[in-house]
XYZ file of C-alpha atoms in Angstrom:
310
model
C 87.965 106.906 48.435
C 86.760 103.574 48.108
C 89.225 102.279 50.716
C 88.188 104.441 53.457
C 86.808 102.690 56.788
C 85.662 104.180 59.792
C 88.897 104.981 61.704
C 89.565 103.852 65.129
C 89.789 106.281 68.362
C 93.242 108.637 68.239
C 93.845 109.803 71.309
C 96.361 112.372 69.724
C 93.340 114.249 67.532
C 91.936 114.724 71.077
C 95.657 115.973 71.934
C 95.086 118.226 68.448
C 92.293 119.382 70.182
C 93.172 120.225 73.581
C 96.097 122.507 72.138
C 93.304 124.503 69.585
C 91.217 125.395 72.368
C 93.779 126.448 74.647
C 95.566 128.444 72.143
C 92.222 130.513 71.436
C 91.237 130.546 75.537
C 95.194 131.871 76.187
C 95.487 134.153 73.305
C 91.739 135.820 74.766
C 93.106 136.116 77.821
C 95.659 137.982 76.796
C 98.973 136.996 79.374
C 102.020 139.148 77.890
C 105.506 137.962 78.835
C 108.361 140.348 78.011
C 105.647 143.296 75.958
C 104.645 139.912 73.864
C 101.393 138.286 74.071
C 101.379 134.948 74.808
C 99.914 132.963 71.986
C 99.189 135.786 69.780
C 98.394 133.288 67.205
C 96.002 131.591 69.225
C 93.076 132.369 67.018
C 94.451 130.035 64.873
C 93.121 127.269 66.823
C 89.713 127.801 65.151
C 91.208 127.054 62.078
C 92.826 123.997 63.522
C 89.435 122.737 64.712
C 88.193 123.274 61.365
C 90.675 120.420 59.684
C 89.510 118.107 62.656
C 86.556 118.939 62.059
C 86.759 117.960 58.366
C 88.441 114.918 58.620
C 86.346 113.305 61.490
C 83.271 114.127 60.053
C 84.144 113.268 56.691
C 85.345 109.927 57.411
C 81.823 109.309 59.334
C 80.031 109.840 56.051
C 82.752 108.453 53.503
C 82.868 105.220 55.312
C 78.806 104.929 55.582
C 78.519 104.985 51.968
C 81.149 102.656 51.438
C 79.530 100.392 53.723
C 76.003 101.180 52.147
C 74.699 102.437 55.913
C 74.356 106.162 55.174
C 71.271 108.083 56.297
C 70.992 111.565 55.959
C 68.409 111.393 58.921
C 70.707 109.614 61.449
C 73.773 111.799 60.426
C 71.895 115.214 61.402
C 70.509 113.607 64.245
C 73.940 112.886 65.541
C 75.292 116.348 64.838
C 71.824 117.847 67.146
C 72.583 115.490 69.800
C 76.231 116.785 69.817
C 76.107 120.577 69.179
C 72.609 122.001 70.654
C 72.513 120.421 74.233
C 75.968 122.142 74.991
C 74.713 125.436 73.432
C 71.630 125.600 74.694
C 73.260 125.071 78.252
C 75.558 127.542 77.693
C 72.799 130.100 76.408
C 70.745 129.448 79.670
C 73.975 129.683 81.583
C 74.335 133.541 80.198
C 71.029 134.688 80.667
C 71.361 136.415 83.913
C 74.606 137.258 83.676
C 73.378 139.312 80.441
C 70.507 140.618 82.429
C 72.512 141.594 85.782
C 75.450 143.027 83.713
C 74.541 144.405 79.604
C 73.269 147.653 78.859
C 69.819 147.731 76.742
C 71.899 148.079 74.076
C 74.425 145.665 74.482
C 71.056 143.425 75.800
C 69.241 143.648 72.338
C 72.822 142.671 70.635
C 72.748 139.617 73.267
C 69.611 138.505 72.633
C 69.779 139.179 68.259
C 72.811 136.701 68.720
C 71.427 134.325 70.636
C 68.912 133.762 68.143
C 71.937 133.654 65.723
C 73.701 131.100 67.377
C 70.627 128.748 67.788
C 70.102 128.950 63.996
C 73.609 129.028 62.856
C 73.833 132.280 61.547
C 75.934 133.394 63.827
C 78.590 134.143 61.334
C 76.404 136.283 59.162
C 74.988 137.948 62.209
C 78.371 139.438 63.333
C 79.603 139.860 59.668
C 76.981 142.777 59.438
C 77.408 144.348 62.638
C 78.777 148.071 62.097
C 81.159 148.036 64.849
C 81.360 151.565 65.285
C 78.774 151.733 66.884
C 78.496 148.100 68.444
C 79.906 146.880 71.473
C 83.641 145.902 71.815
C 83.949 141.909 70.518
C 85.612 141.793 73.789
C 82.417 142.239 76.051
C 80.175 140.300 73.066
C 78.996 137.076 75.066
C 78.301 134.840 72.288
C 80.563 136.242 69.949
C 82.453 132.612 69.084
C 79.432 130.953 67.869
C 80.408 132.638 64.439
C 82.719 129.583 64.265
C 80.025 127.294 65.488
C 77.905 128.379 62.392
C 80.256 127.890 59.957
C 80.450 124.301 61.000
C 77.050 123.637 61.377
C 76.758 124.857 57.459
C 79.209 122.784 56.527
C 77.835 119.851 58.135
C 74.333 120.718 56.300
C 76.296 121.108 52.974
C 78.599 118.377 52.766
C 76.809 115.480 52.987
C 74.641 116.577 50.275
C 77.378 116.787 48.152
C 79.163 113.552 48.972
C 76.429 111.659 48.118
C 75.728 113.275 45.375
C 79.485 113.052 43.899
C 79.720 109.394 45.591
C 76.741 108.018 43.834
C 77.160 109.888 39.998
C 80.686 110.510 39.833
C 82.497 108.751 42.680
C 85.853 108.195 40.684
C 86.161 112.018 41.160
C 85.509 112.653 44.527
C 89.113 113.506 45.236
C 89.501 115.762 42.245
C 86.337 117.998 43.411
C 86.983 118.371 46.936
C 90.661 119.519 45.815
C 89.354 121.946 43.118
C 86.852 123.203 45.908
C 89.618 123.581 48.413
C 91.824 125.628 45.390
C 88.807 128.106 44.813
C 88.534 128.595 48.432
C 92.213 129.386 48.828
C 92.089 131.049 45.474
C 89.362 133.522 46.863
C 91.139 134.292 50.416
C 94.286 136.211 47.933
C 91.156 138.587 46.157
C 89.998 140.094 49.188
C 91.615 141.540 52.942
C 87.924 142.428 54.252
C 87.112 141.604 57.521
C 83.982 139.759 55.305
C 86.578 137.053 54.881
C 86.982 135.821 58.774
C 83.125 135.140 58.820
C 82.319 133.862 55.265
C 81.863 130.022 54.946
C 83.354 130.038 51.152
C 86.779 131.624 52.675
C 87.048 128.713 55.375
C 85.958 125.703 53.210
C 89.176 124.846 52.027
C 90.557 124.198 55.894
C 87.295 121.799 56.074
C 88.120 119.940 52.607
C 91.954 119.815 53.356
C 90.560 117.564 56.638
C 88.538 115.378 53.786
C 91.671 115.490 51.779
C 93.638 114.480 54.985
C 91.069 111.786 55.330
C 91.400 110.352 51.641
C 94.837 110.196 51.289
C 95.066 108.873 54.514
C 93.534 105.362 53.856
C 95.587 104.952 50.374
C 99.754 106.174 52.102
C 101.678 105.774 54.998
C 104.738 107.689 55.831
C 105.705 107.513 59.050
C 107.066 110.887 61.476
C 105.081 113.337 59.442
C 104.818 114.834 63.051
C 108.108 115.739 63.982
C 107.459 118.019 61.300
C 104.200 118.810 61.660
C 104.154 119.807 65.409
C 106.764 122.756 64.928
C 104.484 124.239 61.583
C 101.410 124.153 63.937
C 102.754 125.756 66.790
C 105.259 128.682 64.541
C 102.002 130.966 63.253
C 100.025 130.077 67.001
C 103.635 131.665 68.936
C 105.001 134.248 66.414
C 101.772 136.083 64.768
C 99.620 138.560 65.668
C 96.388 140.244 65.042
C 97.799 141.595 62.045
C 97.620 138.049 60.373
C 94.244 137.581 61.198
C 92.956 137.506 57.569
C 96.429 136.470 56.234
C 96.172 133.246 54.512
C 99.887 132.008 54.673
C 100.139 131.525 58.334
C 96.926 129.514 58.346
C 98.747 127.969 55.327
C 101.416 126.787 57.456
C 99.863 126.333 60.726
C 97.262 123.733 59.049
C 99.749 122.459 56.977
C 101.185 121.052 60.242
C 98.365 119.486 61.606
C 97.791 117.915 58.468
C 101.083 115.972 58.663
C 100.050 114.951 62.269
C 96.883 113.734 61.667
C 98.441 112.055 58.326
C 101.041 110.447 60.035
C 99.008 107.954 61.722
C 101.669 106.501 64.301
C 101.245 105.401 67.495
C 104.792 105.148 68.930
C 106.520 108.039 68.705
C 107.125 110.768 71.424
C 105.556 113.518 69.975
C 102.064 110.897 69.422
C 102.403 109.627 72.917
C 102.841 112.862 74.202
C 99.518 114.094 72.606
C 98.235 111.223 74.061
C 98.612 111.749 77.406
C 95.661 111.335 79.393
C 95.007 114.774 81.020
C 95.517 116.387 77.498
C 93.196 114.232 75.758
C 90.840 115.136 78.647
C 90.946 118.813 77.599
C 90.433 117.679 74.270
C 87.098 115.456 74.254
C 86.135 118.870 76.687
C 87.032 121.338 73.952
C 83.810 122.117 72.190
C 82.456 122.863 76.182
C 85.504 125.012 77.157
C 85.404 126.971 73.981
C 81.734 127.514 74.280
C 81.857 128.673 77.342
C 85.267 130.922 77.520
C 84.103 134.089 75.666
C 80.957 134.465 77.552
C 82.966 133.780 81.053
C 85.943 136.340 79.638
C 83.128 139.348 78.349
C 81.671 139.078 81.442
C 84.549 139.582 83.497
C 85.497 142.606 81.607
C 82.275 144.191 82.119
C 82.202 143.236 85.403
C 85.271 144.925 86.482
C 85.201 147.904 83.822
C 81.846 148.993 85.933
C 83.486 148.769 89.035
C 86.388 150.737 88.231
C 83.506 153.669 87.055
């Protein structure tokens, strides 16, 4: 841990990127080729973003207390600055679209996860929905800021425990983020509620394997990881369905190939230049904008054209 240093731009984590938020836009679209959806995987890019999401923002905090320049109060300052201008356009942007198209019912759901989303609750919020009596997820506007929330908890979370493990037991670091990650994964096999898919202590091992990533990163090299890695993302994206869901071995094998890429650290090979490529690293520093403001664009579609055809 003590070797880790801020870590320069890689174009191919924006490549990472770009392919996580089109597998989740495609797979909501739902395109079938042949009776089989394309992408049926393609929730599994939330998951993906989750082990970027670990890594990056681990290695902003790790390398800070190396370097003795940590602050708690310029960390969450960054992390407003990034996350709540984008939402809060994106909230404004739905507003009349929510007014011109919900019912009252479906308005009152809009507005309760608004209000949600803006507090990062999000996750809770649609966790306790009774969705017999809800609206379809498919016409829920704001219904992917459940994802947003779990990050934003984990960003509140995890810097309190890094310090706190940097500065008392520092030596260990590694050891506790790997136990955490084991519980995590260890509490995923107890349970097939749909609790699970919102609940922050069933995702935190795909944020600590990014940390993980991260640490063992700085300390070994070994060089086209990726060749592997790209075919174990993409396998559980292309072959499962909704069925899988909840199922922790896809996500098992689909994050077990991003770690590789991300590990892998090369600049020269095909598979890292082709990542690279401008117009998909484009899409990537875009993502978090594109996936915030897909589902709202997609549920209001579908309601749009559901009333006309009444």
């Amino acid at each position: 841990m003590s070797e880790s240093t801020k870590v320069t731009y890689r174009p191919e984590i924006d490549g990472l990127r770009a392919i996580a938020v089109l597998s989740v836009i495609v797979f909501h679209f739902e395109i079938e080729i042949f009776n089989k959806q394309l992408f049926s995987g393609g929730f599994f890019g939330v998951d993906i973003f989750f082990v970027i999401s670990g890594y990056l923002i681990s290695n902003i905090i790790i390398s800070d207390l190396n370097n003795g320049t940590f602050s708690f109060k310029n960390f969450y300052l960054r992390r407003v600055r990034r996350i709540l201008p984008a939402l809060f356009s994106i909230l404004l942007f739905t507003i009349p679209f929510a007014y011109l198209l919900l019912t009252p019912k479906a308005m009152q759901e809009y507005i309760n996860s608004a209000i949600a989303s803006i507090f990062f609750y999000a996750n809770f919020y649609f966790m306790n929905l009774d969705f017999y009596v809800s609206e379809s997820t498919k016409v829920m506007p704001l219904l992917h800021t459940w994802s947003l929330a779990i990050e934003e908890q984990y960003y509140l979370l995890f810097p309190l425990f890094a310090y706190f493990i940097y500065k008392y037991l520092k030596k260990y670091f590694t050891f506790f983020i790997g136990f955490i990650a084991l519980i995590s994964i260890y509490l995923n096999s107890l349970t097939q509620t749909t609790d699970k898919f919102y609940r922050i202590e069933f995702r935190m091992w795909e944020l600590l394997l990014g940390v993980l990533i991260m640490i063992l990163g700085n300390n070994l090299q070994i060089r086209h990881l990726e060749k592997i890695g790209i075919p174990l993302m993409l396998f559980p994206i292309i072959y499962y369905g909704d069925s899988s869901i909840n199922n922790i071995e896809p996500k098992l094998i689909a994050l077990t190939g991003i770690s590789l890429i991300i590990f892998s650290n090369t600049t020269s090979t095909f598979v890292t230049k082709l990542l690279s490529l401008k117009f998909i690293t484009i899409i990537g520093l875009s993502s978090y904008s594109i996936y915030l403001l897909h589902q709202p664009i997609f549920a209001f579609f579908r309601i749009y054209f559901t009333s006309i055809q009444w």
